[in-house]
Short mmCIF file of C-alpha atoms in Angstrom, two decimals:
data_model
loop_
_atom_site.label_atom_id
_atom_site.label_comp_id
_atom_site.label_asym_id
_atom_site.label_seq_id
_atom_site.Cartn_x
_atom_site.Cartn_y
_atom_site.Cartn_z
CA MET A 266 107.49 89.97 163.87
CA SER A 267 107.91 93.78 164.10
CA ASP A 268 106.20 96.05 161.58
CA ASP A 269 109.57 97.13 160.13
CA LEU A 270 110.70 93.57 159.49
CA PHE A 271 107.32 92.73 158.02
CA ASN A 272 107.42 95.67 155.60
CA ASN A 273 111.01 94.88 154.53
CA LYS A 274 109.93 91.31 153.78
CA LEU A 275 107.05 92.54 151.63
CA ASN A 276 109.30 94.91 149.66
CA GLU A 277 112.02 92.36 149.01
CA GLU A 278 112.66 92.17 145.24
CA GLN A 279 112.58 88.98 143.19
CA GLU A 280 114.05 88.40 139.74
CA ASP A 281 110.69 89.16 138.12
CA THR A 282 109.87 92.25 140.23
CA LEU A 283 108.75 95.19 138.08
CA THR A 284 110.87 98.35 138.47
CA ASN A 285 111.09 101.71 136.79
CA ARG A 286 114.17 102.86 134.89
CA GLN A 287 115.66 104.26 138.11
CA GLY A 288 115.56 100.78 139.61
CA HIS A 289 112.71 101.58 142.01
CA PRO A 290 110.26 98.71 142.61
CA VAL A 291 106.81 99.51 141.17
CA THR A 292 104.18 98.54 143.74
CA ASN A 293 101.09 99.71 141.84
CA ASN A 294 101.08 99.57 138.06
CA GLN A 295 97.29 99.79 137.72
CA ASN A 296 96.43 103.22 139.18
CA LEU A 297 97.67 106.78 138.97
CA ARG A 298 98.21 108.71 142.17
CA THR A 299 95.09 110.89 142.45
CA VAL A 300 93.11 113.01 144.87
CA GLY A 301 90.49 110.43 145.74
CA ASN A 302 89.86 107.48 143.48
CA ARG A 303 88.01 109.62 140.87
CA GLY A 304 90.87 112.11 140.38
CA PRO A 305 92.22 114.55 139.49
CA ALA A 306 95.76 113.22 139.07
CA VAL A 307 98.70 114.90 140.76
CA LEU A 308 101.98 115.91 139.15
CA GLU A 309 104.22 113.84 141.44
CA ASN A 310 103.36 110.63 139.58
CA TYR A 311 106.97 109.63 138.87
CA ASP A 312 106.27 106.04 137.82
CA PHE A 313 103.50 107.19 135.48
CA LEU A 314 105.46 110.16 134.09
CA GLU A 315 108.50 108.00 133.33
CA LYS A 316 106.33 105.30 131.77
CA ILE A 317 104.20 107.57 129.57
CA SER A 318 107.03 109.90 128.52
CA HIS A 319 109.11 106.93 127.43
CA PHE A 320 106.08 105.55 125.57
CA ASP A 321 105.81 108.88 123.73
CA ARG A 322 109.38 108.36 122.50
CA GLU A 323 109.33 104.63 121.71
CA ARG A 324 109.92 105.18 118.00
CA ILE A 325 112.95 106.55 116.27
CA PRO A 326 112.57 108.10 112.80
CA GLU A 327 111.42 105.43 110.39
CA ARG A 328 113.72 104.54 107.52
CA VAL A 329 112.76 106.56 104.44
CA VAL A 330 113.24 103.36 102.43
CA HIS A 331 113.41 99.76 103.69
CA ALA A 332 111.20 100.56 106.68
CA ARG A 333 109.37 97.21 106.67
CA GLY A 334 111.87 94.56 107.73
CA ALA A 335 112.66 91.26 109.41
CA GLY A 336 115.99 89.98 110.67
CA ALA A 337 117.95 87.07 112.05
CA HIS A 338 121.37 86.11 113.41
CA GLY A 339 123.63 83.47 111.95
CA TYR A 340 127.09 82.79 110.62
CA PHE A 341 129.04 82.81 107.37
CA GLU A 342 131.36 79.88 106.65
CA ALA A 343 134.17 80.41 104.15
CA TYR A 344 135.24 77.89 101.53
CA GLY A 345 138.78 79.31 101.31
CA THR A 346 138.46 79.31 97.53
CA ALA A 347 136.86 81.30 94.72
CA GLY A 348 135.69 78.53 92.47
CA ASP A 349 138.68 76.21 92.06
CA GLU A 350 141.33 78.78 92.97
CA PRO A 351 142.60 80.01 96.35
CA VAL A 352 140.58 83.09 97.25
CA SER A 353 143.84 84.81 98.24
CA LYS A 354 144.55 85.22 94.52
CA TYR A 355 141.87 87.91 94.49
CA THR A 356 141.44 89.25 98.04
CA ARG A 357 143.30 89.37 101.33
CA ALA A 358 140.09 89.84 103.35
CA LYS A 359 140.60 87.47 106.29
CA LEU A 360 137.03 86.18 106.55
CA PHE A 361 137.38 84.38 103.18
CA GLN A 362 140.84 82.82 103.55
CA VAL A 363 140.46 79.62 105.60
CA LYS A 364 138.10 76.80 104.71
CA GLY A 365 135.53 76.34 107.48
CA LYS A 366 136.22 79.72 109.11
CA GLN A 367 132.98 81.05 110.61
CA THR A 368 132.06 84.73 110.97
CA PRO A 369 128.96 85.88 112.91
CA VAL A 370 126.38 87.78 110.85
CA PHE A 371 123.11 89.64 111.26
CA VAL A 372 120.79 89.89 108.27
CA ARG A 373 117.93 92.32 107.69
CA PHE A 374 115.44 91.62 104.91
CA SER A 375 113.02 94.36 103.92
CA SER A 376 110.68 95.85 101.38
CA VAL A 377 111.64 99.23 99.99
CA ILE A 378 108.94 101.79 99.35
CA HIS A 379 106.22 101.60 101.98
CA GLY A 380 106.08 102.02 105.77
CA GLY A 381 107.04 99.84 108.69
CA HIS A 382 103.84 97.77 108.82
CA SER A 383 103.02 97.62 105.11
CA PRO A 384 102.00 94.28 103.57
CA GLU A 385 104.82 91.94 102.58
CA THR A 386 102.95 91.05 99.38
CA LEU A 387 103.42 94.39 97.61
CA ARG A 388 105.21 94.67 94.27
CA ASP A 389 108.54 96.05 95.36
CA PRO A 390 112.23 95.13 95.44
CA ARG A 391 113.33 93.47 98.69
CA GLY A 392 116.32 94.57 100.70
CA PHE A 393 118.99 91.97 101.56
CA ALA A 394 121.54 93.49 103.98
CA VAL A 395 124.21 91.43 105.77
CA LYS A 396 126.43 92.66 108.61
CA PHE A 397 129.56 90.50 109.00
CA TYR A 398 131.22 90.84 112.42
CA THR A 399 134.74 90.01 111.20
CA GLU A 400 138.02 89.89 113.14
CA ASP A 401 139.01 93.11 111.33
CA GLY A 402 135.75 94.88 112.21
CA ASN A 403 132.37 95.08 110.53
CA TRP A 404 131.67 94.55 106.85
CA ASP A 405 128.21 95.50 105.57
CA LEU A 406 127.08 93.97 102.28
CA VAL A 407 123.97 96.02 101.55
CA GLY A 408 121.90 94.97 98.56
CA ASN A 409 118.57 93.76 97.22
CA ASN A 410 116.99 90.55 96.02
CA LEU A 411 117.15 91.75 92.40
CA LYS A 412 120.62 92.03 90.88
CA ILE A 413 120.16 95.37 89.10
CA PHE A 414 118.63 98.76 89.91
CA PHE A 415 116.42 101.46 88.36
CA ILE A 416 119.07 104.17 88.01
CA ARG A 417 122.83 104.42 87.64
CA ASP A 418 123.49 107.88 89.08
CA ALA A 419 122.92 108.68 92.76
CA ILE A 420 121.69 112.22 92.06
CA LYS A 421 118.44 110.70 90.74
CA PHE A 422 117.75 108.60 93.84
CA PRO A 423 115.60 111.10 95.81
CA ASP A 424 113.47 111.79 92.72
CA MET A 425 113.03 108.08 92.06
CA ILE A 426 111.88 107.39 95.62
CA HIS A 427 109.54 110.41 95.58
CA ALA A 428 107.94 109.07 92.38
CA PHE A 429 107.49 105.58 93.80
CA LYS A 430 106.23 106.69 97.22
CA PRO A 431 102.58 107.64 97.78
CA ASP A 432 101.39 110.90 96.22
CA PRO A 433 102.21 113.84 98.55
CA ILE A 434 98.60 115.07 98.35
CA THR A 435 96.53 111.87 98.43
CA ASN A 436 99.04 109.65 100.29
CA ILE A 437 98.15 106.87 97.80
CA GLN A 438 100.72 105.13 95.63
CA ASP A 439 100.10 106.08 92.00
CA GLY A 440 101.25 104.04 89.02
CA GLU A 441 101.18 107.11 86.79
CA ARG A 442 103.81 108.78 88.97
CA PHE A 443 105.90 105.59 88.89
CA PHE A 444 105.78 105.32 85.09
CA ASP A 445 106.18 109.05 84.57
CA PHE A 446 109.62 108.74 86.17
CA CYS A 447 110.51 105.42 84.52
CA ALA A 448 109.39 106.45 81.01
CA SER A 449 111.61 109.52 81.35
CA SER A 450 114.51 107.43 82.72
CA PRO A 451 115.05 104.71 80.09
CA GLU A 452 117.84 103.09 82.10
CA SER A 453 115.08 101.88 84.46
CA PHE A 454 113.41 99.63 81.86
CA HIS A 455 115.40 96.49 82.72
CA MET A 456 114.44 96.84 86.40
CA VAL A 457 110.81 97.58 85.47
CA THR A 458 110.79 94.31 83.52
CA PHE A 459 111.85 92.41 86.62
CA VAL A 460 109.65 94.28 89.11
CA TYR A 461 106.45 93.90 87.05
CA SER A 462 107.07 90.19 86.55
CA PRO A 463 106.58 87.62 89.35
CA TRP A 464 110.17 88.42 90.39
CA GLY A 465 108.75 91.65 91.80
CA ILE A 466 106.91 89.70 94.53
CA PRO A 467 109.11 87.08 96.20
CA ALA A 468 107.10 84.39 98.00
CA ASN A 469 109.06 85.05 101.21
CA TYR A 470 112.50 86.08 102.40
CA ARG A 471 113.90 82.56 102.72
CA MET A 472 113.27 81.71 99.07
CA MET A 473 114.67 84.77 97.36
CA GLN A 474 118.08 85.59 95.95
CA GLY A 475 120.28 88.39 97.20
CA SER A 476 122.77 90.63 95.45
CA GLY A 477 125.22 93.39 96.25
CA VAL A 478 123.80 95.13 93.12
CA ASN A 479 126.73 97.52 92.76
CA THR A 480 130.23 96.73 91.51
CA TYR A 481 132.88 96.49 94.23
CA LYS A 482 136.57 95.62 94.22
CA TRP A 483 138.68 92.93 95.84
CA VAL A 484 142.35 93.65 96.65
CA ASN A 485 144.98 90.96 97.21
CA GLN A 486 148.18 90.99 99.27
CA GLU A 487 150.15 92.51 96.38
CA GLY A 488 147.73 95.46 96.13
CA VAL A 489 146.22 94.23 92.86
CA ALA A 490 142.47 94.81 92.49
CA VAL A 491 139.69 93.14 90.52
CA LEU A 492 136.08 94.17 90.00
CA VAL A 493 133.57 91.94 91.81
CA LYS A 494 129.80 91.33 91.99
CA TYR A 495 128.19 89.50 94.93
CA HIS A 496 125.30 87.02 94.67
CA TRP A 497 123.39 85.14 97.38
CA GLU A 498 121.69 81.94 96.18
CA PRO A 499 119.10 80.36 98.53
CA LYS A 500 119.58 76.66 99.27
CA GLN A 501 115.80 76.49 99.83
CA GLY A 502 115.11 77.23 96.17
CA ILE A 503 113.46 80.32 94.66
CA LYS A 504 109.73 81.04 94.72
CA ASN A 505 107.86 84.07 93.35
CA LEU A 506 104.18 85.04 93.31
CA THR A 507 101.83 86.24 90.60
CA GLN A 508 99.75 89.32 91.37
CA GLN A 509 96.64 87.20 91.96
CA GLN A 510 98.45 84.87 94.36
CA ALA A 511 99.90 87.82 96.27
CA SER A 512 96.48 89.46 96.59
CA GLU A 513 95.00 86.24 97.95
CA ILE A 514 97.76 85.90 100.56
CA GLN A 515 97.40 89.56 101.56
CA GLY A 516 93.72 88.88 102.27
CA THR A 517 94.76 86.55 105.09
CA SER A 518 98.04 88.07 106.37
CA PHE A 519 100.24 91.06 105.71
CA ASN A 520 103.13 89.65 107.81
CA HIS A 521 103.53 86.31 106.06
CA ALA A 522 107.22 86.69 105.11
CA THR A 523 108.28 87.78 108.60
CA GLN A 524 106.30 84.90 110.10
CA ASP A 525 107.78 82.43 107.63
CA LEU A 526 111.35 83.42 108.54
CA HIS A 527 110.71 83.44 112.29
CA ASP A 528 108.87 80.12 112.32
CA ALA A 529 111.44 78.34 110.17
CA ILE A 530 114.29 79.33 112.49
CA LYS A 531 112.24 78.56 115.60
CA GLU A 532 111.55 75.06 114.26
CA GLY A 533 115.22 74.42 113.42
CA ASP A 534 114.74 74.66 109.65
CA TYR A 535 117.63 77.08 109.28
CA PRO A 536 117.71 78.91 105.93
CA GLU A 537 120.98 78.94 104.00
CA TRP A 538 122.41 80.95 101.14
CA GLU A 539 125.58 80.34 99.17
CA LEU A 540 127.68 83.42 98.42
CA LEU A 541 129.04 83.54 94.90
CA VAL A 542 131.08 86.21 93.15
CA GLN A 543 131.71 87.27 89.59
CA ILE A 544 135.18 88.64 88.94
CA MET A 545 136.38 90.95 86.17
CA SER A 546 139.75 92.65 85.64
CA ASP A 547 139.90 96.21 86.92
CA ASP A 548 139.57 98.19 83.69
CA GLU A 549 136.88 99.66 81.45
CA HIS A 550 136.35 96.56 79.23
CA PRO A 551 135.64 98.32 75.91
CA GLU A 552 134.86 94.93 74.34
CA LEU A 553 131.56 94.81 76.27
CA ASP A 554 128.41 96.63 75.11
CA PHE A 555 127.84 97.90 78.67
CA ASP A 556 129.93 99.56 81.36
CA PRO A 557 130.95 97.15 84.17
CA LEU A 558 130.14 99.90 86.68
CA ASP A 559 126.54 100.26 85.42
CA ASP A 560 124.24 98.85 88.13
CA THR A 561 121.33 98.55 85.66
CA LYS A 562 123.19 95.67 83.96
CA LEU A 563 123.83 92.00 84.63
CA TRP A 564 127.28 90.56 83.99
CA PRO A 565 126.78 87.62 81.58
CA GLU A 566 127.43 84.39 83.45
CA ASP A 567 129.00 82.73 80.41
CA LEU A 568 131.69 85.42 80.33
CA PHE A 569 132.04 85.93 84.08
CA PRO A 570 131.14 82.68 85.87
CA TRP A 571 129.71 82.58 89.38
CA LEU A 572 132.39 81.44 91.81
CA PRO A 573 131.26 80.08 95.20
CA VAL A 574 133.20 81.51 98.16
CA GLY A 575 131.11 80.56 101.22
CA LYS A 576 127.75 79.80 102.76
CA MET A 577 125.54 81.69 105.23
CA THR A 578 123.20 80.05 107.74
CA LEU A 579 120.60 81.89 109.84
CA ASN A 580 119.97 80.05 113.10
CA LYS A 581 118.78 82.53 115.74
CA ASN A 582 115.79 84.84 115.89
CA PRO A 583 116.13 88.33 117.42
CA GLU A 584 115.40 88.59 121.13
CA ASP A 585 113.75 91.97 120.60
CA TYR A 586 112.60 93.44 117.29
CA PHE A 587 113.26 97.10 118.05
CA THR A 588 116.64 96.58 119.72
CA GLU A 589 117.99 94.52 116.86
CA VAL A 590 115.98 94.69 113.62
CA GLU A 591 114.90 98.33 113.89
CA GLN A 592 118.14 99.76 115.29
CA VAL A 593 120.55 97.76 113.15
CA ALA A 594 122.34 100.18 110.84
CA PHE A 595 124.05 99.30 107.56
CA GLY A 596 126.29 101.28 105.25
CA THR A 597 127.85 100.45 101.88
CA GLY A 598 131.03 102.22 102.99
CA VAL A 599 131.62 99.74 105.81
CA LEU A 600 134.41 97.58 104.32
CA VAL A 601 137.36 95.68 105.78
CA ASP A 602 140.90 95.34 104.45
CA GLY A 603 140.91 93.45 101.15
CA LEU A 604 137.56 94.90 100.07
CA ASP A 605 137.23 98.23 98.28
CA PHE A 606 134.94 100.55 96.36
CA SER A 607 134.65 100.77 92.61
CA ASP A 608 133.96 104.01 90.75
CA ASP A 609 130.27 103.04 90.41
CA LYS A 610 128.53 106.44 90.78
CA MET A 611 125.49 104.90 92.43
CA LEU A 612 127.64 103.10 94.99
CA GLN A 613 129.55 106.24 95.87
CA GLY A 614 126.32 108.15 96.46
CA ARG A 615 124.94 105.31 98.62
CA THR A 616 128.15 105.29 100.65
CA PHE A 617 127.49 108.80 101.92
CA SER A 618 123.72 108.45 102.22
CA TYR A 619 123.49 105.23 104.24
CA SER A 620 125.77 106.17 107.12
CA ASP A 621 124.41 109.72 107.13
CA THR A 622 120.91 108.25 107.50
CA GLN A 623 121.93 106.15 110.50
CA ARG A 624 123.41 109.11 112.35
CA HIS A 625 120.15 111.00 111.83
CA ARG A 626 117.86 108.05 112.54
CA VAL A 627 119.59 106.30 115.45
CA GLY A 628 122.06 108.95 116.63
CA ALA A 629 125.72 109.91 116.57
CA ASN A 630 126.63 106.94 118.75
CA TYR A 631 124.70 104.31 116.79
CA LEU A 632 127.85 102.21 116.48
CA GLN A 633 127.95 101.71 120.27
CA LEU A 634 124.67 99.78 120.19
CA PRO A 635 125.39 96.05 120.58
CA ILE A 636 123.72 95.13 117.28
CA ASN A 637 125.96 97.59 115.42
CA SER A 638 129.21 97.43 117.34
CA PRO A 639 132.01 95.20 116.04
CA LYS A 640 132.84 92.07 118.01
CA LYS A 641 136.43 93.19 118.54
CA ARG A 642 138.29 95.96 120.32
CA VAL A 643 137.45 99.55 119.37
CA ALA A 644 139.72 102.47 120.16
CA THR A 645 138.96 105.94 118.79
CA ASN A 646 139.30 109.56 119.81
CA GLN A 647 135.62 110.15 119.09
CA SER A 648 133.55 111.08 122.11
CA GLY A 649 130.41 112.94 123.10
CA GLY A 650 127.16 113.12 121.21
CA GLN A 651 123.69 112.07 122.27
CA MET A 652 123.41 108.79 124.20
CA GLN A 653 127.12 108.00 124.52
CA TYR A 654 127.45 105.36 127.23
CA LYS A 655 131.07 104.23 126.94
CA LEU A 656 134.46 105.53 125.84
CA ASP A 657 136.27 103.90 122.92
CA ARG A 658 139.49 103.91 124.90
CA ALA A 659 142.38 101.45 124.64
CA PRO A 660 143.81 99.72 127.73
CA GLY A 661 146.57 101.88 129.15
CA GLN A 662 145.66 104.86 126.97
CA ASN A 663 146.39 108.20 128.59
CA PRO A 664 142.86 109.52 129.29
CA HIS A 665 144.07 113.10 128.83
CA ILE A 666 145.09 112.44 125.23
CA ASN A 667 142.06 112.38 122.94
CA TYR A 668 143.94 113.26 119.76
CA GLU A 669 146.55 111.76 117.43
CA PRO A 670 149.50 112.02 116.84
CA SER A 671 150.94 112.23 120.34
CA ILE A 672 154.03 111.12 122.26
CA LEU A 673 152.16 111.23 125.60
CA GLY A 674 150.41 107.86 125.58
CA GLY A 675 147.73 108.32 122.95
CA LEU A 676 146.54 105.94 120.25
CA LYS A 677 148.87 104.90 117.42
CA GLU A 678 148.15 104.29 113.75
CA ALA A 679 147.90 100.67 112.61
CA GLU A 680 150.48 99.16 110.29
CA GLN A 681 149.39 98.55 106.71
CA ASP A 682 148.78 94.84 106.04
CA GLY A 683 149.71 94.12 102.45
CA ILE A 684 150.52 96.57 99.71
CA GLU A 685 148.09 99.47 99.57
CA TYR A 686 145.85 99.63 96.53
CA THR A 687 146.56 102.91 94.69
CA PRO A 688 144.54 103.19 91.46
CA TYR A 689 145.52 105.85 88.93
CA ILE A 690 142.68 108.19 87.97
CA GLU A 691 142.62 111.09 85.51
CA GLY A 692 139.94 113.01 83.65
CA LYS A 693 138.02 116.25 83.49
CA LEU A 694 135.37 117.06 86.09
CA VAL A 695 132.07 116.74 84.23
CA ARG A 696 128.34 116.15 84.76
CA GLU A 697 127.69 113.52 82.11
CA SER A 698 126.05 110.15 81.68
CA ILE A 699 128.20 107.12 80.90
CA ASP A 700 128.90 106.34 77.23
CA ARG A 701 127.68 102.73 76.89
CA GLN A 702 124.10 103.03 78.10
CA SER A 703 122.39 100.19 76.18
CA ASN A 704 119.19 100.80 78.12
CA THR A 705 116.96 98.07 76.66
CA LYS A 706 119.12 95.22 75.31
CA GLN A 707 119.33 93.28 78.57
CA ALA A 708 115.63 93.91 79.25
CA GLY A 709 114.96 92.06 76.01
CA ASP A 710 117.27 89.21 77.07
CA THR A 711 115.47 88.99 80.40
CA TYR A 712 112.05 88.98 78.71
CA ARG A 713 113.08 86.13 76.41
CA ASN A 714 114.56 84.17 79.32
CA PHE A 715 111.29 84.34 81.28
CA GLU A 716 108.97 81.37 81.10
CA GLU A 717 105.68 82.06 79.32
CA TRP A 718 103.68 82.35 82.55
CA GLU A 719 106.17 84.99 83.74
CA ARG A 720 105.89 86.92 80.45
CA ALA A 721 102.09 86.75 80.61
CA ASP A 722 102.04 88.06 84.19
CA LEU A 723 104.50 90.82 83.27
CA ILE A 724 102.34 92.05 80.37
CA SER A 725 99.14 91.79 82.42
CA ASN A 726 100.64 93.81 85.28
CA LEU A 727 102.07 96.48 82.98
CA VAL A 728 98.77 96.83 81.11
CA SER A 729 96.85 97.06 84.38
CA ASP A 730 98.84 100.12 85.45
CA LEU A 731 99.77 101.77 82.16
CA SER A 732 96.18 101.69 80.89
CA ASN A 733 95.37 104.39 83.45
CA CYS A 734 98.40 106.55 82.66
CA ASP A 735 98.76 109.60 80.44
CA PRO A 736 98.95 108.48 76.75
CA ARG A 737 102.35 110.16 76.41
CA ILE A 738 103.70 107.85 79.12
CA GLN A 739 102.18 104.84 77.34
CA VAL A 740 103.87 105.79 74.06
CA LYS A 741 107.26 106.03 75.74
CA MET A 742 106.91 102.71 77.55
CA ILE A 743 105.77 100.90 74.38
CA ALA A 744 108.78 102.34 72.54
CA LEU A 745 111.13 100.97 75.21
CA ALA A 746 109.46 97.55 75.03
CA ASP A 747 109.67 97.57 71.22
CA GLU A 748 113.35 98.39 71.42
CA ALA A 749 113.92 95.57 73.92
CA ASP A 750 112.06 92.83 72.04
CA GLU A 751 109.56 92.86 69.17
CA GLU A 752 107.16 90.47 70.92
CA TYR A 753 107.45 92.41 74.20
CA GLY A 754 106.43 95.64 72.46
CA ARG A 755 103.65 94.04 70.42
CA ARG A 756 102.02 92.33 73.42
CA LEU A 757 102.17 95.51 75.48
CA ARG A 758 100.71 97.59 72.63
CA GLU A 759 97.90 95.11 71.99
CA GLY A 760 97.13 94.80 75.69
CA LEU A 761 96.83 98.57 76.10
CA ALA A 762 94.65 98.84 72.98
CA GLN A 763 92.15 96.40 74.48
CA ALA A 764 92.32 97.64 78.08
CA SER A 765 89.70 99.76 79.77
CA THR A 766 90.75 103.32 80.56
CA LYS A 767 88.01 103.98 83.08
CA GLY A 768 90.03 103.00 86.15
CA SER A 769 92.41 104.99 88.32
CA SER A 770 96.17 104.81 88.62
CA GLN A 771 95.87 105.36 92.37
CA LYS A 772 96.43 101.82 93.65
CA PRO A 773 99.33 99.52 94.60
CA LEU A 774 101.64 98.77 91.68
CA GLY A 775 100.33 95.98 89.45
CA ASN A 776 97.14 95.59 91.46
CA ARG A 777 94.14 94.83 89.21
CA ASP A 778 91.22 96.29 91.10
CA GLY A 779 92.71 98.32 93.93
CA ASP A 780 91.05 101.51 92.66
CA LYS A 781 87.64 99.83 93.07
CA ALA A 782 88.16 99.11 96.77
CA PRO A 783 86.54 102.34 98.12
CA ASP A 784 83.26 101.68 96.27
CA GLU A 785 83.35 97.99 97.16
CA ALA A 786 83.73 98.80 100.85
CA VAL A 787 80.61 100.96 100.72
CA ALA A 788 78.63 98.40 98.71
CA LYS A 789 79.62 95.45 100.88
CA GLY A 790 79.53 97.22 104.24
CA HIS A 791 76.74 96.27 106.68
CA ASP A 792 74.48 99.04 107.92
CA ALA A 793 74.54 99.71 111.64
CA ASP A 794 72.56 101.92 114.02
CA PRO A 795 74.29 104.47 116.25
CA TYR A 796 74.89 103.48 119.86
#
C-alpha cells in the first residue's frame, strides 16, 4: 500500500469523528501546538482558538428573573368544550375546538428571584410558562404557580425585583429590603401570605399548580369577548414544603425539582395537568368588591366556576439544556386568533417587557431558533440582524420585494377569520391607582382557608424575618395582618413580641438560622496545615 493511500485511510472520517466548527477533523485534542513540548504556544492554533473562544462565549445573558429553570416537551389535548358547553361559544381559537385535537407544547418551569444554579428549595414563586405550537402559530401562556401577584401596576415591577434580589452592596438577599417594599405596597399582602406559607415552596414542579395570573380575553366567531383566567391543575396532586423540610432537602441536593421532572419523564411516569378557565363577561363588574383586572385578586370559584378545556402531558425530556431550556423565549403578547389581551395594566407592561428581554438576551432572530419557531410556515419581510440563518420567504415570492403592499409578487395580507373584536374605550389619560383596591380582604380569606399547620408555618416564617426588620416595617405589616384577619394580626404581633431581635435580616427569605451560617462554618471547620 502506498503512503498516500495509507494516509487517506487513516484520515477517513467516521460518524463519531471529532471535528471543529469548520468541519475539519481534529486529530489531536489533547495538546496545543507549541515550540517543543514545554512551549511556548504559537498563534496558529486554529483548533484551540476556535474551541477556547467559543467556550468564552458559551453563555448568553442570564434572565433577570426566572433564571433557574427546567423544561420538557409534550402535547395539549383539547376537550372541545368549556365545562358542559361548546368552547366555540367563547373562543374561536382553533386549538380548543375539536375534542381530542393535540397541539405540541414546550414547558419551562422556574424559580424567580435568584440565579441560574440557585437551590430549588428557596421561598419564591415558581414560573410556569407554556409554548403552544398551534396551527395558527405560537401561543405563549406565561404565568406562575401562584394565581396572584405582588403588584398590579407594571411601573412597580423593576422596584419590586430590586427589593427582592440580593442587596447591591452585600450580594445577600435581605428580608428587610423585601418587607420594606411590601409594607409600603399594601396590594402585595395577599401574595406575601401565600409566599410565606408552605405554598411558597412547592415540593417539585410536577406537583404544583399553574396559572396565567393576569386576566385575558377570549373572542368568538361573532367578535364577542369575555374575560378569562387560566388555571393548570396537576393530576399528580399538590405537595408543598415547610421551611424545615425545604432546608433538610437543600442539605442533600439543590437540583431536586429538576431531577424529579427529568427522572419521571425518563421512567415513563409522564406528568399531566388539566387546563381550566374561569369566564366573566367583558365589563367592569361593579357588583364585585374587587376589579376583575386586578392580578392581586382571586376570582371566587363559587361565582366563576372552573371550566375544564383540555389536558397537557409532558412526555419528552430536552435533548440539550442550553439549546432548548435556556434559549426558549416566551412572551405574554404571543397570542393566536381567538385569544386577546385585557386592559390589565400589569399584563400590558409584561407584554412589552418579555419580548424585549428575549431580543436582548437571545438576539433579534431568536424566533428562528427551532425551540422558538412556530411549527408552520412563516413569511415576513423582516431580515438581517445578528445570527440570521434563513429568510422568512414564501414559495414563489419575488425576492426583490421585501415590503408590503406591492403588485410585483410580494407577500399579501391574510383575510380576517371571524368578526374582528373592536372594544370601545374612552377616558382621560391619568396616572392613578384603580378604585376597588381591597388590599387585605382576600388575604384574610386565604389565611382562614389554610389548614392550621399552614397557618403556623406562615406565622413562624413571617416572625423569623420580620423580627430582624426596622420596627416601622413591623408596625405596617402587623396593621395589614390585623386588617386581613383578627387572629392573623394577633398571632403575628405576639410572635414578634416574643422573638429575638439579635439576628440579621441578611438570609434567604423565611430561613430560620441562615444568618448564623458564617459563624457556624468557622466553628465547625477542621483546621488544616498549608501545603
